[in-house]
Short mmCIF file of C-alpha atoms and ligand atoms in Angstrom, two decimals:
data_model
loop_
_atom_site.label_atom_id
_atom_site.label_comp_id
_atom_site.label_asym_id
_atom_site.label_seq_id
_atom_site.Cartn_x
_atom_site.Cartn_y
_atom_site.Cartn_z
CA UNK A 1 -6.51 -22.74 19.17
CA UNK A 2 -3.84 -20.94 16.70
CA UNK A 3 -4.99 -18.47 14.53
CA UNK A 4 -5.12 -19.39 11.19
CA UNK A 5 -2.67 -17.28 8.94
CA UNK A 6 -3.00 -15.33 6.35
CA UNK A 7 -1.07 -15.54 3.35
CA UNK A 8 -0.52 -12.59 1.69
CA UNK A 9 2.01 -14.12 -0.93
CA UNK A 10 -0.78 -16.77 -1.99
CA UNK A 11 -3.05 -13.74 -2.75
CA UNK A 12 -1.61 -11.52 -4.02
CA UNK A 13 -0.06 -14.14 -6.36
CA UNK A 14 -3.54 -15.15 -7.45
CA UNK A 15 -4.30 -11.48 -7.75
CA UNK A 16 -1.53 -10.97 -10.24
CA UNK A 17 -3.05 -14.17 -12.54
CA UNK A 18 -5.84 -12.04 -12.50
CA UNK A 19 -4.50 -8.74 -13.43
CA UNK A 20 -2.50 -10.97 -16.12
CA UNK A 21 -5.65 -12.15 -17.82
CA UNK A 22 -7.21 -8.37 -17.65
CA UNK A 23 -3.96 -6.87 -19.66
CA UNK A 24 -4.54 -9.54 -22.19
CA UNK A 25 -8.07 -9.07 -22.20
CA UNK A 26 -7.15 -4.88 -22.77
CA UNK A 27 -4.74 -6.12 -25.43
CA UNK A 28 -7.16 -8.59 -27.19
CA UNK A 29 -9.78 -5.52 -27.46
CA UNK A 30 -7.69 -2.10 -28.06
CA UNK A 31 -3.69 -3.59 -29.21
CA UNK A 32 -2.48 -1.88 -26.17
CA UNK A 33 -1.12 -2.51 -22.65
CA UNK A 34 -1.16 -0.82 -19.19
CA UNK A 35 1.93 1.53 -19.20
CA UNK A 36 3.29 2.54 -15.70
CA UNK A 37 6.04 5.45 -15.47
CA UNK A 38 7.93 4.83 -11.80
CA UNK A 39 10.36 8.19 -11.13
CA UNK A 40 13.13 7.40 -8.48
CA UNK A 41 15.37 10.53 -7.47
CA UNK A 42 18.86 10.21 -6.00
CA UNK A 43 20.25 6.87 -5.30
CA UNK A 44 18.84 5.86 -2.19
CA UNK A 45 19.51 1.74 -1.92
CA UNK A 46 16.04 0.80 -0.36
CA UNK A 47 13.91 2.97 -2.73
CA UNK A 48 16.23 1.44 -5.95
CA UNK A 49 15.35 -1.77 -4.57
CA UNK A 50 11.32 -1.13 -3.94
CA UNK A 51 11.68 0.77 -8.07
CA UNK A 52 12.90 -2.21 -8.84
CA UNK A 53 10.61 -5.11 -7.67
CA UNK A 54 7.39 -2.49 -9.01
CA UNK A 55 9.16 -2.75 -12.21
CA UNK A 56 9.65 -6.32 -12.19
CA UNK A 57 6.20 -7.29 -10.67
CA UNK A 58 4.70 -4.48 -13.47
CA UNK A 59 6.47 -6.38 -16.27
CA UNK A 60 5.47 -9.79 -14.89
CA UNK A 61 1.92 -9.05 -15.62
CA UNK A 62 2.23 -7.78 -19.05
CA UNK A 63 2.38 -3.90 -17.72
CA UNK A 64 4.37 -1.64 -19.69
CA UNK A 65 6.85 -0.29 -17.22
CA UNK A 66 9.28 2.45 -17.67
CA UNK A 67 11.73 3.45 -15.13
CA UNK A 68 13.01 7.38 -14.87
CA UNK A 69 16.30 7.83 -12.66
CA UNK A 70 16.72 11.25 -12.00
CA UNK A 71 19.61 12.62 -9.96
CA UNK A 72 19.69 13.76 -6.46
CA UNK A 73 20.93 16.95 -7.76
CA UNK A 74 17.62 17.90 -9.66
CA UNK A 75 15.69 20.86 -9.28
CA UNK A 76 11.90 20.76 -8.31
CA UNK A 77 11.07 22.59 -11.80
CA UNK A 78 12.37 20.11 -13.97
CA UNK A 79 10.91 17.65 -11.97
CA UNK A 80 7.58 18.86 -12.48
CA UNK A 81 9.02 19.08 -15.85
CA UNK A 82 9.01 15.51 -16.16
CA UNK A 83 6.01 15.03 -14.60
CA UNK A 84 4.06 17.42 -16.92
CA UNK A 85 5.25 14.88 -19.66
CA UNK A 86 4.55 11.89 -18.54
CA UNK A 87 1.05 13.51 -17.47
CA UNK A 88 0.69 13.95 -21.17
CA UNK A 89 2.14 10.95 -22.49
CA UNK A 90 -0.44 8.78 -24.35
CA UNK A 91 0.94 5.14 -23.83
CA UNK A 92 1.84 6.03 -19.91
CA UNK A 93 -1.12 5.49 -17.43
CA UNK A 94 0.10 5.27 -14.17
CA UNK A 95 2.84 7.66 -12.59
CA UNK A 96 4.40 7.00 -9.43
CA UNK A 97 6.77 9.12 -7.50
CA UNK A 98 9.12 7.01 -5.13
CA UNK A 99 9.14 8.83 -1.68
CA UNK A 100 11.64 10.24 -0.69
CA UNK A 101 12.30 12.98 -2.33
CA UNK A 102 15.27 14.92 -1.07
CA UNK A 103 15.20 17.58 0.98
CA UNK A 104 15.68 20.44 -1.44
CA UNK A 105 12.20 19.18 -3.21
CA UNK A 106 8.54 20.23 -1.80
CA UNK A 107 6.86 16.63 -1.71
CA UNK A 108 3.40 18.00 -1.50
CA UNK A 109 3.89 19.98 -5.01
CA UNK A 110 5.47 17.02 -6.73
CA UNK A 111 2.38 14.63 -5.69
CA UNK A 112 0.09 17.42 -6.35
CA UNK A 113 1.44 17.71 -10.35
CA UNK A 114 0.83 13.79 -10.89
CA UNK A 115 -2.75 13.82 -12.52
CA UNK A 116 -5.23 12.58 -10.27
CA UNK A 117 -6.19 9.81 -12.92
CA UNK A 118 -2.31 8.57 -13.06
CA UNK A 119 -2.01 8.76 -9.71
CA UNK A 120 -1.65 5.34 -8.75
CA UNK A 121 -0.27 5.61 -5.08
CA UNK A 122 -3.69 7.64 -4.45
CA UNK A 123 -1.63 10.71 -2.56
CA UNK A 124 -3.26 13.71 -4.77
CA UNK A 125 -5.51 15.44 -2.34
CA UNK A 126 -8.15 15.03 -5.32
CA UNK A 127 -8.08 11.42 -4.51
CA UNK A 128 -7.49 11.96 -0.81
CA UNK A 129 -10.84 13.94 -0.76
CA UNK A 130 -12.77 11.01 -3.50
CA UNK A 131 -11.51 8.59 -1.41
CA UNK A 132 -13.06 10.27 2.42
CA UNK A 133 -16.48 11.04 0.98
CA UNK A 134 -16.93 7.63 -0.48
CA UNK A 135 -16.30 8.15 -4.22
CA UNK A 136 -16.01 5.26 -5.95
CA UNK A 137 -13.57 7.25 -8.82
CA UNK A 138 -11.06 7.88 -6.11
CA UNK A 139 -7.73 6.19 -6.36
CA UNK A 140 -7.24 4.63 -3.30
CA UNK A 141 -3.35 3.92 -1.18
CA UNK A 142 -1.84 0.70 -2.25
CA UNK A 143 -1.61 -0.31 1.03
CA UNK A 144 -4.82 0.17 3.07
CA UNK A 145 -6.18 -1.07 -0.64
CA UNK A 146 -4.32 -4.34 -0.07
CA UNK A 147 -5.32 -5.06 3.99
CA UNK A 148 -9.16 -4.61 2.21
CA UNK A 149 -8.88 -6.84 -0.22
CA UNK A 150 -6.85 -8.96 2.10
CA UNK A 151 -9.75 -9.34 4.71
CA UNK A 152 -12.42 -9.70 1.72
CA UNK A 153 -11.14 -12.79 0.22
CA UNK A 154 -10.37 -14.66 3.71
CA UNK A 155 -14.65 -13.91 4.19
CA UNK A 156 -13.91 -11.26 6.87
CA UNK A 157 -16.05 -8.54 6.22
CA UNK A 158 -15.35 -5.01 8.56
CA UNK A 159 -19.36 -4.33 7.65
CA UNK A 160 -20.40 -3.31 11.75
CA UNK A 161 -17.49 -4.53 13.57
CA UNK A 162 -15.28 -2.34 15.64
CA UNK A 163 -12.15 -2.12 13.57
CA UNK A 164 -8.89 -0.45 15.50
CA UNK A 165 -6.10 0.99 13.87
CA UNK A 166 -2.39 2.06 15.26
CA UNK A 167 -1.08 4.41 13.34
CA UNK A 168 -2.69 8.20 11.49
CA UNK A 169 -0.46 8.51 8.29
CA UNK A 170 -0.76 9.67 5.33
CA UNK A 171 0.20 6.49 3.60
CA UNK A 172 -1.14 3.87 5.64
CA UNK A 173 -3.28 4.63 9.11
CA UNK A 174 -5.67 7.74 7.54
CA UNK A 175 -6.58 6.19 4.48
CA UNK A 176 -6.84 2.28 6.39
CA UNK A 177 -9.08 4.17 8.64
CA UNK A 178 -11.27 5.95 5.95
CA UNK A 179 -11.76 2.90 3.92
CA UNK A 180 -12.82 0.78 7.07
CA UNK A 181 -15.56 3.28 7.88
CA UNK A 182 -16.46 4.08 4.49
CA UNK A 183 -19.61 3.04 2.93
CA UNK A 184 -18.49 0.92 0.51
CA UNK A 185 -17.34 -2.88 0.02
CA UNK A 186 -14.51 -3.46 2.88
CA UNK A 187 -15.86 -0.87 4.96
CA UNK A 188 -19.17 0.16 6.86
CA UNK A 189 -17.27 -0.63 10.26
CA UNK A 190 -17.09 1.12 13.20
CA UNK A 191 -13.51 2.85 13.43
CA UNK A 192 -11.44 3.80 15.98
CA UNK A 193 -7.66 5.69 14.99
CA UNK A 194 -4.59 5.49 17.82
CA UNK A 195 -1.77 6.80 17.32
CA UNK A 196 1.46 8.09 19.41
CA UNK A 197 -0.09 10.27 21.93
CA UNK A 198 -3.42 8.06 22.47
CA UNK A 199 -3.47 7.42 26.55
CA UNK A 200 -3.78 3.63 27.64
CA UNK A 201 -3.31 2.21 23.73
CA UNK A 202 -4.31 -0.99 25.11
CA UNK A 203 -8.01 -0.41 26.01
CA UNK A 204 -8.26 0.89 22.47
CA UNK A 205 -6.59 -2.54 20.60
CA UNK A 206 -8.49 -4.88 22.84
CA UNK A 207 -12.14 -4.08 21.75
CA UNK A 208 -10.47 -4.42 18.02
CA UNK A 209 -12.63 -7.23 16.62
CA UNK A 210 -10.64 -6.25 13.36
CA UNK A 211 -7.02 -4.92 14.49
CA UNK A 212 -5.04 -3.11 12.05
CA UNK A 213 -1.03 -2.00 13.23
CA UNK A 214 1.01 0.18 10.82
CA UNK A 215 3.07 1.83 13.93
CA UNK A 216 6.46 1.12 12.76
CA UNK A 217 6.77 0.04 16.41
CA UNK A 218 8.82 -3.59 16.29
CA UNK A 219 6.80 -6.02 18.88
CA UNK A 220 3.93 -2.76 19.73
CA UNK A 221 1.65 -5.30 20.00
CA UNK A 222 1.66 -8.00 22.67
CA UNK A 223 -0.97 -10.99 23.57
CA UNK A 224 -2.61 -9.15 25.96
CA UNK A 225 -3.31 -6.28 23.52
CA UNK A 226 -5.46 -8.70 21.91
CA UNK A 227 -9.17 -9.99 22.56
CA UNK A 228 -9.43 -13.65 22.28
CA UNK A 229 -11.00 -14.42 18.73
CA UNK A 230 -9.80 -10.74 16.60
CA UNK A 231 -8.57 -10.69 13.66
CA UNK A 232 -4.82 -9.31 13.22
CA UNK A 233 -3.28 -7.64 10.51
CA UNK A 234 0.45 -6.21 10.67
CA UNK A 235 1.27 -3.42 8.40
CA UNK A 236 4.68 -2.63 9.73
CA UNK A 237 8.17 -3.40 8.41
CA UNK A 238 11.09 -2.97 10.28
CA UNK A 239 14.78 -3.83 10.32
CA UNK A 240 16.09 -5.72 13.03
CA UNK A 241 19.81 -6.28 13.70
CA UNK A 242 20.59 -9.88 13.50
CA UNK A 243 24.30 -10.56 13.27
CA UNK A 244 23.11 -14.62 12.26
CA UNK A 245 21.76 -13.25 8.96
CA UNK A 246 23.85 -13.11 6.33
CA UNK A 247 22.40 -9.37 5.60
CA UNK A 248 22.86 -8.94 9.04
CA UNK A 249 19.30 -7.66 10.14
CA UNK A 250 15.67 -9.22 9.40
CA UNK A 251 12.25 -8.37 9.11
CA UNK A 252 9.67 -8.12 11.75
CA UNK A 253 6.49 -6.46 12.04
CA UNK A 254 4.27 -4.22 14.22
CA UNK A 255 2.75 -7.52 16.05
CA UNK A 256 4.66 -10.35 18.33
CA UNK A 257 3.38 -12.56 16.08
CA UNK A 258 4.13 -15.94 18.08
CA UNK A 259 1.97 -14.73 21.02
CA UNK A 260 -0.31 -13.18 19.06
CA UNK A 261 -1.26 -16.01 16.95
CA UNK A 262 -2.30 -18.01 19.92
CA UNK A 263 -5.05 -15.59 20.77
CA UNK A 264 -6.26 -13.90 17.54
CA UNK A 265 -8.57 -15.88 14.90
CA UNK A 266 -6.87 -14.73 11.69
CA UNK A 267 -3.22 -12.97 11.51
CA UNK A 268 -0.97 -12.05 8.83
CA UNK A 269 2.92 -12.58 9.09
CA UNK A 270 5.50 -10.37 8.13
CA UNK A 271 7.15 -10.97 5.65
CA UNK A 272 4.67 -12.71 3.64
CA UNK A 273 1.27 -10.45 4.68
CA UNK A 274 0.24 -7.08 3.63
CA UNK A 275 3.57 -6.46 1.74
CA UNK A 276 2.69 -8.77 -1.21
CA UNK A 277 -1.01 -7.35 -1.22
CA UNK A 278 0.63 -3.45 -1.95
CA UNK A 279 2.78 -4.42 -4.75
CA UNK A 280 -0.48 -6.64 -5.87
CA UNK A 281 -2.44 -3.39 -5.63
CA UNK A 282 0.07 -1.00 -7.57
CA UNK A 283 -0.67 -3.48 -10.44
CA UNK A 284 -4.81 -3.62 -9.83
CA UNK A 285 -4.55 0.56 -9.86
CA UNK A 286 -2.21 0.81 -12.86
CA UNK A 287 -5.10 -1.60 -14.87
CA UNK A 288 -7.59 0.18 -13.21
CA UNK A 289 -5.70 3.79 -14.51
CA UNK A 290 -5.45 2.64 -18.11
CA UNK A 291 -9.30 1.10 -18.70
CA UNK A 292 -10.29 4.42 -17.48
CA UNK A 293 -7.75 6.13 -19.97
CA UNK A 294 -7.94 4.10 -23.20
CA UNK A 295 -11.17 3.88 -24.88
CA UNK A 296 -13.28 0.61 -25.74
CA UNK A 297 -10.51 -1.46 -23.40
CA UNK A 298 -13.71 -3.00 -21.23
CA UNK A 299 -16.32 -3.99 -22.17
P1 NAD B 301 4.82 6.62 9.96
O1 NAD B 301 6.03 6.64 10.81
O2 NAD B 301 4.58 7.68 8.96
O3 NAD B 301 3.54 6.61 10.93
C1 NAD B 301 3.48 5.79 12.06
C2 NAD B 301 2.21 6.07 12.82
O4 NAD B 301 2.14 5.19 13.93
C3 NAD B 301 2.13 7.49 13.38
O5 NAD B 301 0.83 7.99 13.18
C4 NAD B 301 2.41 7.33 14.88
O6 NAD B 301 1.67 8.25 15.67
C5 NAD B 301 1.95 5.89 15.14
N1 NAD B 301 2.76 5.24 16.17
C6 NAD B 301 4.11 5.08 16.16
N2 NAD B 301 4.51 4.44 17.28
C7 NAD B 301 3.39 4.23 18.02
C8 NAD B 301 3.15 3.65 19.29
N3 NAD B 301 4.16 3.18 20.03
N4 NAD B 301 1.89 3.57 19.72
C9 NAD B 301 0.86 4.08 18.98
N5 NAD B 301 1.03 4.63 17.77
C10 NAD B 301 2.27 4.72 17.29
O7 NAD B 301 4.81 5.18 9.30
P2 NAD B 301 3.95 4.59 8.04
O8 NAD B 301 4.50 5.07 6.77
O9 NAD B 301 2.50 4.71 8.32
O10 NAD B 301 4.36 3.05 8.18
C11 NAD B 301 4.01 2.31 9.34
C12 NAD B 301 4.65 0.94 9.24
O11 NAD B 301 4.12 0.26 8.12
C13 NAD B 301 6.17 0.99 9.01
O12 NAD B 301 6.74 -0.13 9.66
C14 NAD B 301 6.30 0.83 7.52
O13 NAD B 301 7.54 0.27 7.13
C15 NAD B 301 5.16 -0.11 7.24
N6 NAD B 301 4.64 -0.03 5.87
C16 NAD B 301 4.38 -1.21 5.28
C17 NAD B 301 3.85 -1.23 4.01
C18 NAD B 301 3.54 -2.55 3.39
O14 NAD B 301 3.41 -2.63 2.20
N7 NAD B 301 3.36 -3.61 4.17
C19 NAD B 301 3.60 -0.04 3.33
C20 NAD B 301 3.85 1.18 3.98
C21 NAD B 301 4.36 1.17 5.27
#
């Protein structure tokens, strides 16, 4: 039987209803609104576009959003610079950093000037560290935040099964695999990390009753890869020529989704899976950020 498939767009766009009705709620109680600061250095096309659609999905909800286009040509001082204000700005509550930064700029020291309770993407090591030993203050990564929720609302629950995932970085695999094994809702599984150099990947992915792929690998995972009856979920975006679009590539992920789906019990696609759920879950934080932030804005 065909998996059934999991819509990420349907979520996440009942998510943002929700996160609607909690800035009006905030507004109701204190006069004021979530405001989210998004910084984009340099003019790199994909991370104007992601700015962008943040903005736009910010501003949907009733999020205050304000975008800061630096150029490509700034130093890392009066970055921090800008940083240290919006850190201090009153009406701004979230701060996100669009990676990457050029060359010239240390990354680490950027994220690490963001105040850990602005720090929507969840990359400050304060949060990295909340977020490992269980701390329910941490700030957690958009998108292992997102493949969480994701399985939570379709009733799968990771709570002691063996949950695999491809892929140890910073932004997606590490934190995916901290959460799953964590003890708190989502997690209490039993976690297994692969990555690049892990021998006979295979082995690993097919005692995955909960399989979680954020390789960057196009078609990584085949049918076989799969036991009969797992649950799928497909992190990974990637461009694929195809002269018959009029863009002239499309979107695939991690998974070879039309095998896959005959042998797993749930699977997201891609597009239309765990992408929705992050930009669902940069809104969720940036809420999250301000009730923290304003007082008397819950109840
Ligand atoms: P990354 O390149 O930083 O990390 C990839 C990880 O996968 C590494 O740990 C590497 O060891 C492992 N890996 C790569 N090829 C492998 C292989 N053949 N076998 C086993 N392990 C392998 O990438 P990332 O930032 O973690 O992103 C992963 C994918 O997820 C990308 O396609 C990215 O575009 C996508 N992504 C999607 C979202 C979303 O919102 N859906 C968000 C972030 C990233």
């Amino acid at each position: 039987m065909a998996a059934e498939i999991i819509s990420g767009t349907d979520m996440a766009r009942t998510i943002r209803t929700e996160i609607t009705e909690g800035v009006q709620e905030m507004k109701g109680r204190t006069g004021r609104v979530p405001g989210l600061a998004t910084v984009l250095v340099g003019a790199d096309p994909p991370s104007q576009s992601y700015v962008r659609m943040k903005n736009r999905a910010a501003s949907e909800v009733g999020i205050e959003s304000r975008q800061i286009d630096l150029s490509e040509e700034i130093t890392e001082d009066e970055l921090l610079g800008w940083i240290e204000g919006l850190n201090a700005d009153p009406d701004i509550h979230a701060v996100l950093v669009q990676l990457p930064l050029p060359d010239h700029i240390d990354k680490g020291r950027v994220l690490e000037a963001i105040h850990p309770a602005k720090d929507v993407d969840g990359f400050h090591p304060v949060n990295v560290g909340r977020m490992t030993v269980g701390d329910p203050a941490a700030m957690i990564p958009c998108t292992p935040l997102g493949v969480i929720e994701l399985l939570m609302r379709s009733g799968i629950d990771p709570r002691g099964q063996h949950a695999v995932v491809v892929g140890r970085s910073n932004i997606v695999g590490r934190p995916m695999g901290a959460l799953l094994l964590s003890e708190q809702r989502g997690g209490d599984a039993t976690v297994t990390v692969a990555h690049l150099l892990t021998k006979d990947l295979a082995s690993h992915t097919r005692m995955a009753d909960i399989l979680v792929v954020a390789a960057g690998a196009p078609g990584l995972i085949t049918a076989d890869m799969v036991r009969p009856g797992a649950v799928v979920i497909d992190v990974g975006i990637n461009r694929i020529e195809d002269p018959s679009r009029e863009k002239g590539y499309r979107i695939t992920g991690d998974v070879r989704f039309d095998e896959v789906k005959e042998v797993a019990s749930h699977i997201t696609p891609v597009p239309g899976g765990v992408g929705p759920m992050t930009i669902a879950m940069l809104l969720s934080n940036t809420l999250r950020a301000a009730r923290a932030l304003i007082p008397g804005s819950s109840g």
